[in-house]
Coordinates of C-alpha atoms in Angstrom, one line a residue:
M1 CA 0.8 -25.0 -4.0
R2 CA -2.1 -22.6 -4.5
K3 CA -2.1 -21.7 -0.8
F4 CA 1.5 -20.4 -1.1
L5 CA 0.9 -18.1 -4.0
L6 CA -0.6 -15.4 -2.1
P7 CA 2.3 -15.1 0.5
I8 CA 4.8 -15.4 -2.4
L9 CA 2.9 -12.6 -4.5
L10 CA 3.0 -10.3 -1.5
M11 CA 6.6 -11.1 -0.8
V12 CA 7.4 -10.2 -4.4
F13 CA 5.8 -6.8 -4.1
F14 CA 7.6 -6.3 -0.8
I15 CA 10.8 -6.7 -2.8
V16 CA 9.8 -4.9 -6.0
E17 CA 9.2 -1.6 -4.0
S18 CA 12.9 -1.5 -3.0
I19 CA 14.2 -2.6 -6.5
F20 CA 11.9 0.1 -8.0
V21 CA 13.4 2.8 -5.8
E22 CA 17.0 1.6 -6.6
L23 CA 16.4 1.4 -10.3
M24 CA 14.3 4.5 -10.9
P25 CA 16.7 7.1 -12.0
P26 CA 16.2 10.4 -9.9
K27 CA 16.3 12.8 -12.9
V28 CA 13.2 11.1 -14.6
F29 CA 10.8 13.4 -12.7
G30 CA 13.2 15.9 -11.5
N31 CA 15.4 16.0 -8.4
E32 CA 13.0 17.8 -6.3
Y33 CA 10.2 15.1 -6.3
I34 CA 10.3 12.1 -3.9
L35 CA 8.5 9.1 -5.4
V36 CA 7.5 6.3 -2.9
P37 CA 6.1 3.1 -4.2
H38 CA 3.5 1.5 -2.0
F39 CA 2.9 -1.4 -4.2
L40 CA 2.7 -3.8 -1.2
M41 CA 0.0 -1.6 0.4
I42 CA -2.0 -1.5 -2.8
A43 CA -1.9 -5.2 -3.0
I44 CA -3.1 -5.5 0.6
I45 CA -5.8 -3.0 0.1
L46 CA -7.1 -4.9 -3.0
L47 CA -6.8 -8.3 -1.0
T48 CA -8.9 -6.6 1.6
V49 CA -11.5 -5.6 -1.0
Y50 CA -11.6 -8.7 -3.3
G51 CA -10.0 -11.4 -1.2
P52 CA -11.1 -13.6 1.6
K53 CA -12.4 -11.9 4.8
N54 CA -9.9 -10.5 7.2
Y55 CA -6.8 -11.7 5.0
G56 CA -5.9 -8.1 4.2
V57 CA -5.7 -7.1 7.9
L58 CA -3.8 -10.3 8.8
Y59 CA -1.2 -9.6 5.9
G60 CA -1.2 -6.1 6.8
F61 CA 0.2 -7.0 10.3
L62 CA 2.6 -9.5 8.9
F63 CA 4.0 -7.3 6.3
G64 CA 3.9 -4.1 8.4
L65 CA 6.1 -5.9 11.0
L66 CA 8.4 -7.1 8.3
F67 CA 8.5 -3.5 6.6
D68 CA 9.4 -2.1 10.0
I69 CA 12.1 -4.5 10.5
V70 CA 13.6 -4.3 7.1
Y71 CA 13.3 -0.7 6.2
T72 CA 12.7 1.6 9.1
E73 CA 14.5 2.5 12.2
I74 CA 11.2 2.9 14.2
M75 CA 9.5 -0.1 15.1
G76 CA 5.7 -0.1 15.0
I77 CA 4.9 2.6 12.6
Y78 CA 3.9 0.3 9.6
L79 CA 3.1 -2.5 11.9
C80 CA 0.1 -0.3 13.0
L81 CA -0.5 1.5 9.8
F82 CA -0.8 -1.3 7.3
P83 CA -3.5 -3.2 9.1
L84 CA -5.2 0.1 10.2
V85 CA -5.5 1.2 6.6
A86 CA -6.5 -2.2 5.4
Y87 CA -9.4 -2.2 7.9
I88 CA -10.5 1.4 7.1
C89 CA -10.6 0.4 3.4
Y90 CA -12.4 -2.7 4.3
K91 CA -15.1 -0.8 6.1
L92 CA -15.4 1.8 3.4
M93 CA -15.9 -0.9 0.9
K94 CA -18.8 -2.3 2.9
I95 CA -20.6 1.1 2.5
L96 CA -19.5 1.7 -1.2
Q97 CA -19.9 -0.1 -4.4
T98 CA -17.0 -2.5 -5.2
N99 CA -16.6 -1.3 -8.8
I100 CA -13.0 -0.8 -10.2
V101 CA -13.3 2.9 -10.3
M102 CA -14.4 3.1 -6.6
V103 CA -11.7 0.5 -5.6
T104 CA -9.2 2.7 -7.5
F105 CA -10.3 5.8 -5.5
I106 CA -10.3 3.9 -2.0
S107 CA -6.9 2.5 -2.7
I108 CA -5.4 6.0 -3.3
V109 CA -7.2 7.2 -0.2
G110 CA -5.6 4.2 1.7
V111 CA -2.0 5.1 0.3
A112 CA -2.6 8.8 1.2
L113 CA -3.6 7.6 4.7
L114 CA -0.4 5.6 5.0
E115 CA 1.8 8.3 3.8
L116 CA 0.1 10.9 6.0
G117 CA 0.3 8.7 9.0
A118 CA 4.0 7.9 8.5
Y119 CA 4.7 11.6 7.9
E120 CA 2.8 12.7 11.2
M121 CA 4.5 10.1 13.2
N122 CA 8.0 11.4 12.0
V123 CA 6.9 15.0 12.8
L124 CA 5.7 13.8 16.3
I125 CA 9.0 12.4 17.1
N126 CA 11.1 15.2 15.4
R127 CA 12.5 13.0 12.7
T128 CA 11.7 15.4 9.9
D129 CA 11.8 19.1 9.4
M130 CA 9.8 19.2 6.2
T131 CA 6.7 21.4 6.4
F132 CA 3.4 20.0 5.4
V133 CA 3.1 22.2 2.3
S134 CA 6.6 21.1 1.2
Y135 CA 5.8 17.5 2.1
S136 CA 2.5 17.8 -0.1
M137 CA 4.2 19.1 -3.1
D138 CA 7.4 17.3 -3.0
R139 CA 6.4 13.8 -1.7
L140 CA 2.7 13.2 -1.3
I141 CA 1.4 14.2 -4.6
P142 CA 4.2 12.5 -6.8
T143 CA 3.6 9.3 -4.6
L144 CA -0.1 9.3 -5.2
T145 CA 0.6 9.8 -8.9
L146 CA 3.0 7.0 -9.1
N147 CA 0.7 4.6 -7.1
L148 CA -2.3 5.6 -9.1
I149 CA -0.4 4.6 -12.2
F150 CA 0.2 1.3 -10.6
I151 CA -3.3 0.7 -9.4
I152 CA -4.7 1.4 -13.0
L153 CA -2.2 -1.1 -14.4
T154 CA -2.9 -3.9 -11.8
V155 CA -6.3 -3.6 -10.4
Y156 CA -8.0 -5.9 -12.9
P157 CA -5.4 -8.8 -12.6
F158 CA -5.5 -8.5 -8.8
K159 CA -9.4 -8.6 -8.8
R160 CA -9.3 -11.7 -10.9
H161 CA -6.6 -13.5 -8.7
Y162 CA -8.1 -12.5 -5.4
E163 CA -11.7 -13.5 -6.4
K164 CA -10.3 -17.0 -7.4
L165 CA -8.6 -17.3 -4.3
A166 CA -11.7 -16.4 -2.3
L167 CA -13.7 -19.0 -4.3
S168 CA -11.1 -21.7 -3.7
L169 CA -11.1 -21.0 0.0
D170 CA -15.1 -21.3 0.1
A171 CA -15.1 -24.5 -1.9

C-alpha cells in the first residue's frame, strides 16, 4: 500500500490545481492578475530534492505528459519542461545545501523556469500577444507569490514524507 501513496499524492495535487483555479474567486487579488498554481511541479521538485534518486524526473515525465493531455492544446511543452526543471533542480541541489530555505528558493526558481519556458514556447508559436513586461507583472510575479506561500506551508511535510519514502526503498 505504501508504494501507491506517492502516485496517489501526486495525482491529488494534479487535481487540486484545477480545483484551486475553479474555486479561487477572481476578485480576491484583482481582475488584472493571473494566478497559476503549480502545486504538482512543486511536489515533483521536492521529490527530486528529498526523495529517491531519479523519481522526480520520472514522475516529471509521467505527469508532464498527463498535464499536456488534459490541460493544454499543444503536446510536449510540459512533457519536456517538467522533467527538465526537475533535473535542473536536482543538479543545483547537488551543489547547494539542502536546508529548507535553499530548497524553497530552488523550488521558486523551478516554478519560474517552468512559467518562463511555457511563456516562451507560446510566444515562439504565436499563441500569445502578451509582452514580457506585461506577462511579468500580471502573471509571473503573482504566480510566484502564490506558489511561494504553498511552498512555505508544505515544504516540511513533504520533506518528512519523501525522506521516509527514500528510507523505505533503501531498506
